[in-house]
Amino acid sequence: MKRAFSLFFKGAGMGAADAVPGVSGGTIAFVTGIYEELIDTIRRFGPEAVGAWRRDGVRGLARHLNLAFLIPLLLGIAISLVSVAHLVTYLMDNQPLLLNAFFFGLVLASAAVVTRHIDGWRLWHVLLLILGMLLAQLLPGLMPALGGLGALKLVIAGAIAISAMLLPGVSGSFLLLSMGLYGTVMTGIKSLDISLILQFGIGCLIGLVTFSRLLAWLFRHYHAATLQLLAGFIVGSLPLLWPWREMTRYQLGPEQQVIPLDYRFLWPHDYASLTGEPAQLWSALALMAFGLVLVLVVGERSTSSFKEH
């Protein structure tokens, strides 16, 4: 029961992170020590589950699918997405600078936690770190082209977003924003739009089944190298969370929403001078420090995520 409560709150943290463009629920899973178990559990949903059910019945199926782990985690994610989404969208509209500052500190510390637990480090792993950083930067720029796919766009968006959410440092919400669908999906979730949720959910299911198997295979065969690649994803996501930035290029989506394409990153003093908005320097630094310390403390208690299965 104690682990179920713990998994519920970890799921709630993942759901809250997934609601914020620029933050990945996978990062929260990494820091809280459940990432590899999560990937391995999702991978089990396949033909092997039928064999487990035939051999050992419902109890065998539950053990095979690791439902004692998955159910409280998914419950936390679902409740968080519906409830915390309201708070997160409010903060994004009213205090985006401070929200980004908190998550900047959180994600920065997450990169440190991941790299600190990599065993079997090799010099060529630096190339994977750089590759992860580059992919985290390039992926959002490819997303606007997918915004005009008609009826399939929600299914494809769900598959892409959930695959990104499984990657620490790659924000599924930011990719949705880049596709011009973030507002549509968040509004649909908050208003319980069944049609939208079903289309998006089918895409998520497709992405989970396929991408989780790839990640599980990589962890089994290239554990340290995969962690290094994921660390690169995390580091590469940091510019998306820098609090003092100014949008320099954008385009309008199908529903006339603004899709950011490029930013100019500024120092706090320059931000205040150029935008006319307060830099909120000390509040932002305090929230950065809080996010950083929070992750380092949790990461010290959650080393099991980095052990090979």
Tab-separated table of C-alpha atoms in Angstrom:
chain	number	residue	atom	x	y	z
A	1	MET	CA	0.000	0.000	0.000
A	2	LYS	CA	2.866	2.368	0.802
A	3	ARG	CA	4.378	1.788	-2.658
A	4	ALA	CA	0.995	2.327	-4.302
A	5	PHE	CA	0.707	5.772	-2.681
A	6	SER	CA	4.276	6.565	-3.696
A	7	LEU	CA	3.581	5.547	-7.304
A	8	PHE	CA	0.387	7.595	-7.346
A	9	PHE	CA	2.248	10.766	-6.360
A	10	LYS	CA	5.049	10.031	-8.830
A	11	GLY	CA	2.389	9.664	-11.515
A	12	ALA	CA	0.864	12.956	-10.431
A	13	GLY	CA	4.256	14.603	-10.867
A	14	MET	CA	4.586	13.098	-14.345
A	15	GLY	CA	1.118	14.305	-15.317
A	16	ALA	CA	1.844	17.826	-14.094
A	17	ALA	CA	5.140	17.910	-16.000
A	18	ASP	CA	3.522	16.618	-19.190
A	19	ALA	CA	1.058	19.513	-19.058
A	20	VAL	CA	3.897	22.049	-19.377
A	21	PRO	CA	5.465	22.717	-22.807
A	22	GLY	CA	9.203	22.217	-22.394
A	23	VAL	CA	9.020	19.631	-19.596
A	24	SER	CA	8.829	15.849	-19.994
A	25	GLY	CA	7.051	13.407	-17.734
A	26	GLY	CA	9.882	11.031	-18.591
A	27	THR	CA	12.248	13.365	-16.744
A	28	ILE	CA	10.134	13.034	-13.586
A	29	ALA	CA	10.074	9.250	-13.999
A	30	PHE	CA	13.873	9.254	-14.259
A	31	VAL	CA	14.394	11.370	-11.185
A	32	THR	CA	11.925	9.399	-9.064
A	33	GLY	CA	13.567	6.087	-9.955
A	34	ILE	CA	10.784	4.390	-11.933
A	35	TYR	CA	11.821	5.062	-15.544
A	36	GLU	CA	13.210	1.699	-16.584
A	37	GLU	CA	10.469	-0.224	-14.784
A	38	LEU	CA	7.918	1.965	-16.590
A	39	ILE	CA	9.441	1.244	-20.011
A	40	ASP	CA	9.696	-2.476	-19.282
A	41	THR	CA	6.085	-2.602	-18.024
A	42	ILE	CA	4.684	-0.875	-21.114
A	43	ARG	CA	6.677	-3.256	-23.311
A	44	ARG	CA	4.871	-6.238	-21.761
A	45	PHE	CA	1.576	-5.287	-23.430
A	46	GLY	CA	1.745	-7.608	-26.432
A	47	PRO	CA	1.175	-11.203	-27.545
A	48	GLU	CA	3.120	-12.524	-24.547
A	49	ALA	CA	0.325	-11.247	-22.281
A	50	VAL	CA	-2.131	-13.678	-23.908
A	51	GLY	CA	0.206	-16.571	-23.097
A	52	ALA	CA	0.493	-15.419	-19.467
A	53	TRP	CA	-3.291	-15.282	-19.166
A	54	ARG	CA	-3.743	-18.771	-20.633
A	55	ARG	CA	-1.090	-20.272	-18.338
A	56	ASP	CA	-1.948	-18.604	-15.027
A	57	GLY	CA	-5.293	-16.864	-15.462
A	58	VAL	CA	-6.104	-13.335	-14.322
A	59	ARG	CA	-3.507	-13.313	-11.543
A	60	GLY	CA	-0.769	-14.406	-13.919
A	61	LEU	CA	-1.810	-11.718	-16.385
A	62	ALA	CA	-1.737	-9.082	-13.638
A	63	ARG	CA	1.767	-10.157	-12.627
A	64	HIS	CA	2.969	-10.212	-16.234
A	65	LEU	CA	1.619	-6.698	-16.897
A	66	ASN	CA	2.943	-5.430	-13.535
A	67	LEU	CA	-0.456	-3.904	-12.775
A	68	ALA	CA	0.447	-3.294	-9.123
A	69	PHE	CA	2.954	-0.774	-10.486
A	70	LEU	CA	1.009	0.521	-13.473
A	71	ILE	CA	-2.475	1.157	-12.058
A	72	PRO	CA	-1.567	3.611	-9.258
A	73	LEU	CA	0.920	5.347	-11.573
A	74	LEU	CA	-1.640	5.823	-14.368
A	75	LEU	CA	-4.253	6.921	-11.850
A	76	GLY	CA	-1.898	9.634	-10.604
A	77	ILE	CA	-1.108	10.751	-14.166
A	78	ALA	CA	-4.785	10.879	-15.172
A	79	ILE	CA	-5.981	12.779	-12.101
A	80	SER	CA	-3.048	15.176	-12.373
A	81	LEU	CA	-3.665	15.882	-16.071
A	82	VAL	CA	-7.306	16.737	-15.387
A	83	SER	CA	-6.805	18.707	-12.165
A	84	VAL	CA	-3.281	20.118	-12.274
A	85	ALA	CA	-3.773	21.070	-15.923
A	86	HIS	CA	-6.014	23.898	-14.737
A	87	LEU	CA	-3.333	25.230	-12.370
A	88	VAL	CA	-0.538	24.792	-14.906
A	89	THR	CA	-2.398	26.541	-17.714
A	90	TYR	CA	-3.259	29.363	-15.298
A	91	LEU	CA	0.412	29.770	-14.329
A	92	MET	CA	1.477	29.595	-17.977
A	93	ASP	CA	-0.872	32.464	-18.755
A	94	ASN	CA	-0.123	34.570	-15.686
A	95	GLN	CA	3.373	33.646	-14.413
A	96	PRO	CA	5.230	31.959	-17.300
A	97	LEU	CA	8.625	33.350	-16.286
A	98	LEU	CA	8.485	31.948	-12.753
A	99	LEU	CA	7.046	28.621	-13.928
A	100	ASN	CA	9.868	28.246	-16.454
A	101	ALA	CA	12.437	29.186	-13.812
A	102	PHE	CA	11.254	26.397	-11.507
A	103	PHE	CA	11.312	23.800	-14.276
A	104	PHE	CA	14.684	25.039	-15.554
A	105	GLY	CA	16.233	24.225	-12.180
A	106	LEU	CA	14.395	20.912	-12.042
A	107	VAL	CA	15.512	19.777	-15.522
A	108	LEU	CA	19.103	21.022	-15.009
A	109	ALA	CA	19.411	18.911	-11.874
A	110	SER	CA	17.811	15.963	-13.684
A	111	ALA	CA	20.657	15.929	-16.212
A	112	ALA	CA	23.158	15.818	-13.354
A	113	VAL	CA	21.300	12.939	-11.667
A	114	VAL	CA	21.208	10.866	-14.871
A	115	THR	CA	24.878	11.318	-15.801
A	116	ARG	CA	26.001	10.614	-12.238
A	117	HIS	CA	24.495	7.126	-12.372
A	118	ILE	CA	25.897	6.030	-15.728
A	119	ASP	CA	28.160	2.989	-15.348
A	120	GLY	CA	30.566	1.832	-18.045
A	121	TRP	CA	31.124	5.311	-19.478
A	122	ARG	CA	33.107	5.472	-22.737
A	123	LEU	CA	34.614	8.426	-24.589
A	124	TRP	CA	32.430	7.827	-27.662
A	125	HIS	CA	29.362	8.300	-25.467
A	126	VAL	CA	30.034	12.049	-25.788
A	127	LEU	CA	28.822	11.726	-29.379
A	128	LEU	CA	25.528	10.308	-28.102
A	129	LEU	CA	25.230	13.153	-25.612
A	130	ILE	CA	25.674	15.668	-28.440
A	131	LEU	CA	23.247	13.739	-30.676
A	132	GLY	CA	20.600	13.847	-27.953
A	133	MET	CA	21.074	17.605	-27.543
A	134	LEU	CA	20.757	18.178	-31.294
A	135	LEU	CA	17.631	16.036	-31.629
A	136	ALA	CA	15.968	17.836	-28.725
A	137	GLN	CA	16.601	21.107	-30.573
A	138	LEU	CA	15.585	19.909	-34.046
A	139	LEU	CA	12.400	17.934	-33.327
A	140	PRO	CA	10.128	20.924	-32.531
A	141	GLY	CA	11.080	22.561	-35.830
A	142	LEU	CA	9.754	19.551	-37.759
A	143	MET	CA	6.357	19.511	-36.065
A	144	PRO	CA	4.521	22.420	-37.794
A	145	ALA	CA	4.554	20.435	-41.048
A	146	LEU	CA	2.312	17.819	-39.386
A	147	GLY	CA	-0.388	20.294	-38.407
A	148	GLY	CA	-2.391	19.943	-41.633
A	149	LEU	CA	-2.980	16.176	-41.691
A	150	GLY	CA	-6.755	16.456	-41.437
A	151	ALA	CA	-8.667	13.793	-39.520
A	152	LEU	CA	-5.518	11.817	-38.733
A	153	LYS	CA	-3.707	14.689	-37.077
A	154	LEU	CA	-4.933	13.918	-33.548
A	155	VAL	CA	-3.983	10.238	-33.854
A	156	ILE	CA	-0.524	11.052	-35.227
A	157	ALA	CA	-0.097	13.835	-32.673
A	158	GLY	CA	-0.933	11.388	-29.867
A	159	ALA	CA	1.629	8.844	-31.104
A	160	ILE	CA	4.346	11.507	-31.395
A	161	ALA	CA	3.524	13.212	-28.092
A	162	ILE	CA	3.441	10.033	-26.011
A	163	SER	CA	6.690	8.789	-27.576
A	164	ALA	CA	8.279	12.135	-26.685
A	165	MET	CA	6.866	11.983	-23.165
A	166	LEU	CA	8.674	8.665	-22.686
A	167	LEU	CA	11.956	10.440	-23.462
A	168	PRO	CA	13.394	12.497	-20.613
A	169	GLY	CA	14.026	16.016	-21.862
A	170	VAL	CA	11.738	15.837	-24.897
A	171	SER	CA	8.465	17.572	-24.149
A	172	GLY	CA	5.422	16.021	-25.761
A	173	SER	CA	3.480	19.150	-24.824
A	174	PHE	CA	5.980	21.364	-26.637
A	175	LEU	CA	5.749	19.181	-29.739
A	176	LEU	CA	1.962	19.536	-29.569
A	177	LEU	CA	2.452	23.295	-29.296
A	178	SER	CA	4.711	23.194	-32.351
A	179	MET	CA	2.010	21.306	-34.260
A	180	GLY	CA	-0.576	23.901	-33.227
A	181	LEU	CA	-2.563	21.331	-31.232
A	182	TYR	CA	-1.572	22.012	-27.614
A	183	GLY	CA	-4.525	24.294	-26.855
A	184	THR	CA	-6.949	21.943	-28.610
A	185	VAL	CA	-5.785	18.877	-26.697
A	186	MET	CA	-5.598	20.593	-23.285
A	187	THR	CA	-9.061	22.137	-23.731
A	188	GLY	CA	-10.432	18.754	-24.799
A	189	ILE	CA	-8.949	17.034	-21.743
A	190	LYS	CA	-10.268	19.677	-19.351
A	191	SER	CA	-13.762	19.613	-20.910
A	192	LEU	CA	-13.789	15.781	-21.243
A	193	ASP	CA	-14.331	15.882	-25.026
A	194	ILE	CA	-14.793	12.131	-25.583
A	195	SER	CA	-14.264	12.218	-29.362
A	196	LEU	CA	-10.997	14.132	-29.072
A	197	ILE	CA	-9.766	12.023	-26.162
A	198	LEU	CA	-10.477	8.795	-28.095
A	199	GLN	CA	-8.628	9.951	-31.223
A	200	PHE	CA	-5.682	11.250	-29.213
A	201	GLY	CA	-5.753	8.153	-26.989
A	202	ILE	CA	-5.555	5.761	-29.966
A	203	GLY	CA	-2.440	7.590	-31.131
A	204	CYS	CA	-0.970	7.406	-27.632
A	205	LEU	CA	-1.615	3.650	-27.523
A	206	ILE	CA	0.142	3.144	-30.867
A	207	GLY	CA	3.111	5.211	-29.718
A	208	LEU	CA	3.351	3.407	-26.368
A	209	VAL	CA	3.309	-0.092	-27.867
A	210	THR	CA	5.929	0.638	-30.529
A	211	PHE	CA	8.308	3.096	-28.877
A	212	SER	CA	8.440	1.398	-25.481
A	213	ARG	CA	9.715	-1.779	-27.145
A	214	LEU	CA	12.511	0.143	-28.842
A	215	LEU	CA	13.554	1.789	-25.575
A	216	ALA	CA	13.403	-1.489	-23.650
A	217	TRP	CA	15.648	-3.136	-26.273
A	218	LEU	CA	18.140	-0.270	-26.093
A	219	PHE	CA	18.291	-0.478	-22.294
A	220	ARG	CA	18.897	-4.235	-22.387
A	221	HIS	CA	21.686	-4.087	-24.978
A	222	TYR	CA	23.198	-0.574	-24.658
A	223	HIS	CA	22.366	0.574	-21.150
A	224	ALA	CA	25.066	3.197	-20.531
A	225	ALA	CA	24.952	4.517	-24.098
A	226	THR	CA	21.164	4.892	-23.938
A	227	LEU	CA	21.386	6.818	-20.659
A	228	GLN	CA	23.969	9.125	-22.246
A	229	LEU	CA	21.657	9.774	-25.213
A	230	LEU	CA	18.774	10.531	-22.860
A	231	ALA	CA	20.994	12.865	-20.840
A	232	GLY	CA	21.616	14.725	-24.104
A	233	PHE	CA	17.867	15.040	-24.620
A	234	ILE	CA	17.526	16.541	-21.152
A	235	VAL	CA	20.352	19.065	-21.638
A	236	GLY	CA	19.019	19.959	-25.090
A	237	SER	CA	15.619	20.831	-23.644
A	238	LEU	CA	17.008	23.490	-21.282
A	239	PRO	CA	16.835	26.437	-23.747
A	240	LEU	CA	13.082	25.855	-24.062
A	241	LEU	CA	12.779	26.598	-20.336
A	242	TRP	CA	15.100	29.613	-20.039
A	243	PRO	CA	12.897	32.195	-18.248
A	244	TRP	CA	14.272	35.352	-19.914
A	245	ARG	CA	13.571	34.884	-23.603
A	246	GLU	CA	11.793	36.723	-26.373
A	247	MET	CA	9.971	35.098	-29.294
A	248	THR	CA	11.566	36.244	-32.551
A	249	ARG	CA	9.801	34.040	-35.098
A	250	TYR	CA	6.418	32.335	-35.163
A	251	GLN	CA	3.660	31.135	-37.424
A	252	LEU	CA	-0.097	30.850	-37.076
A	253	GLY	CA	-1.622	27.398	-36.809
A	254	PRO	CA	-4.832	26.093	-38.394
A	255	GLU	CA	-6.887	27.688	-35.614
A	256	GLN	CA	-4.915	30.960	-35.685
A	257	GLN	CA	-2.922	30.042	-32.585
A	258	VAL	CA	0.654	31.248	-32.292
A	259	ILE	CA	3.253	28.509	-32.863
A	260	PRO	CA	6.717	29.629	-31.662
A	261	LEU	CA	9.550	28.838	-34.078
A	262	ASP	CA	12.520	30.680	-32.578
A	263	TYR	CA	13.509	32.615	-29.462
A	264	ARG	CA	16.166	35.095	-28.454
A	265	PHE	CA	17.682	34.197	-25.092
A	266	LEU	CA	18.499	37.163	-22.853
A	267	TRP	CA	20.107	38.028	-19.542
A	268	PRO	CA	17.616	39.247	-16.920
A	269	HIS	CA	18.661	42.919	-17.229
A	270	ASP	CA	18.394	42.826	-21.029
A	271	TYR	CA	15.031	41.087	-20.784
A	272	ALA	CA	13.603	43.868	-18.626
A	273	SER	CA	15.051	46.569	-20.877
A	274	LEU	CA	13.910	45.057	-24.178
A	275	THR	CA	10.496	43.703	-23.235
A	276	GLY	CA	9.432	46.217	-20.596
A	277	GLU	CA	8.446	43.304	-18.352
A	278	PRO	CA	9.935	42.797	-14.870
A	279	ALA	CA	12.730	40.214	-14.776
A	280	GLN	CA	11.629	38.966	-11.307
A	281	LEU	CA	15.267	37.995	-10.830
A	282	TRP	CA	15.322	36.952	-7.178
A	283	SER	CA	11.998	35.112	-7.305
A	284	ALA	CA	13.115	33.272	-10.444
A	285	LEU	CA	16.504	32.350	-8.955
A	286	ALA	CA	14.824	31.114	-5.774
A	287	LEU	CA	12.482	28.882	-7.778
A	288	MET	CA	15.392	27.608	-9.889
A	289	ALA	CA	17.268	26.698	-6.722
A	290	PHE	CA	14.187	25.038	-5.248
A	291	GLY	CA	13.667	22.899	-8.373
A	292	LEU	CA	17.353	21.968	-8.435
A	293	VAL	CA	17.528	20.988	-4.746
A	294	LEU	CA	14.227	19.108	-4.948
A	295	VAL	CA	15.508	16.897	-7.777
A	296	LEU	CA	18.919	16.303	-6.188
A	297	VAL	CA	17.301	15.213	-2.924
A	298	VAL	CA	14.803	12.924	-4.658
A	299	GLY	CA	17.484	11.608	-7.015
A	300	GLU	CA	19.696	10.541	-4.108
A	301	ARG	CA	16.851	8.388	-2.811
A	302	SER	CA	15.972	6.864	-6.178
A	303	THR	CA	19.099	5.202	-7.516
A	304	SER	CA	17.298	1.994	-8.438
A	305	SER	CA	16.196	3.521	-11.757
A	306	PHE	CA	19.758	3.336	-12.998
A	307	LYS	CA	20.461	-0.308	-12.314
A	308	GLU	CA	20.241	-2.752	-15.158
A	309	HIS	CA	17.408	-5.223	-15.091
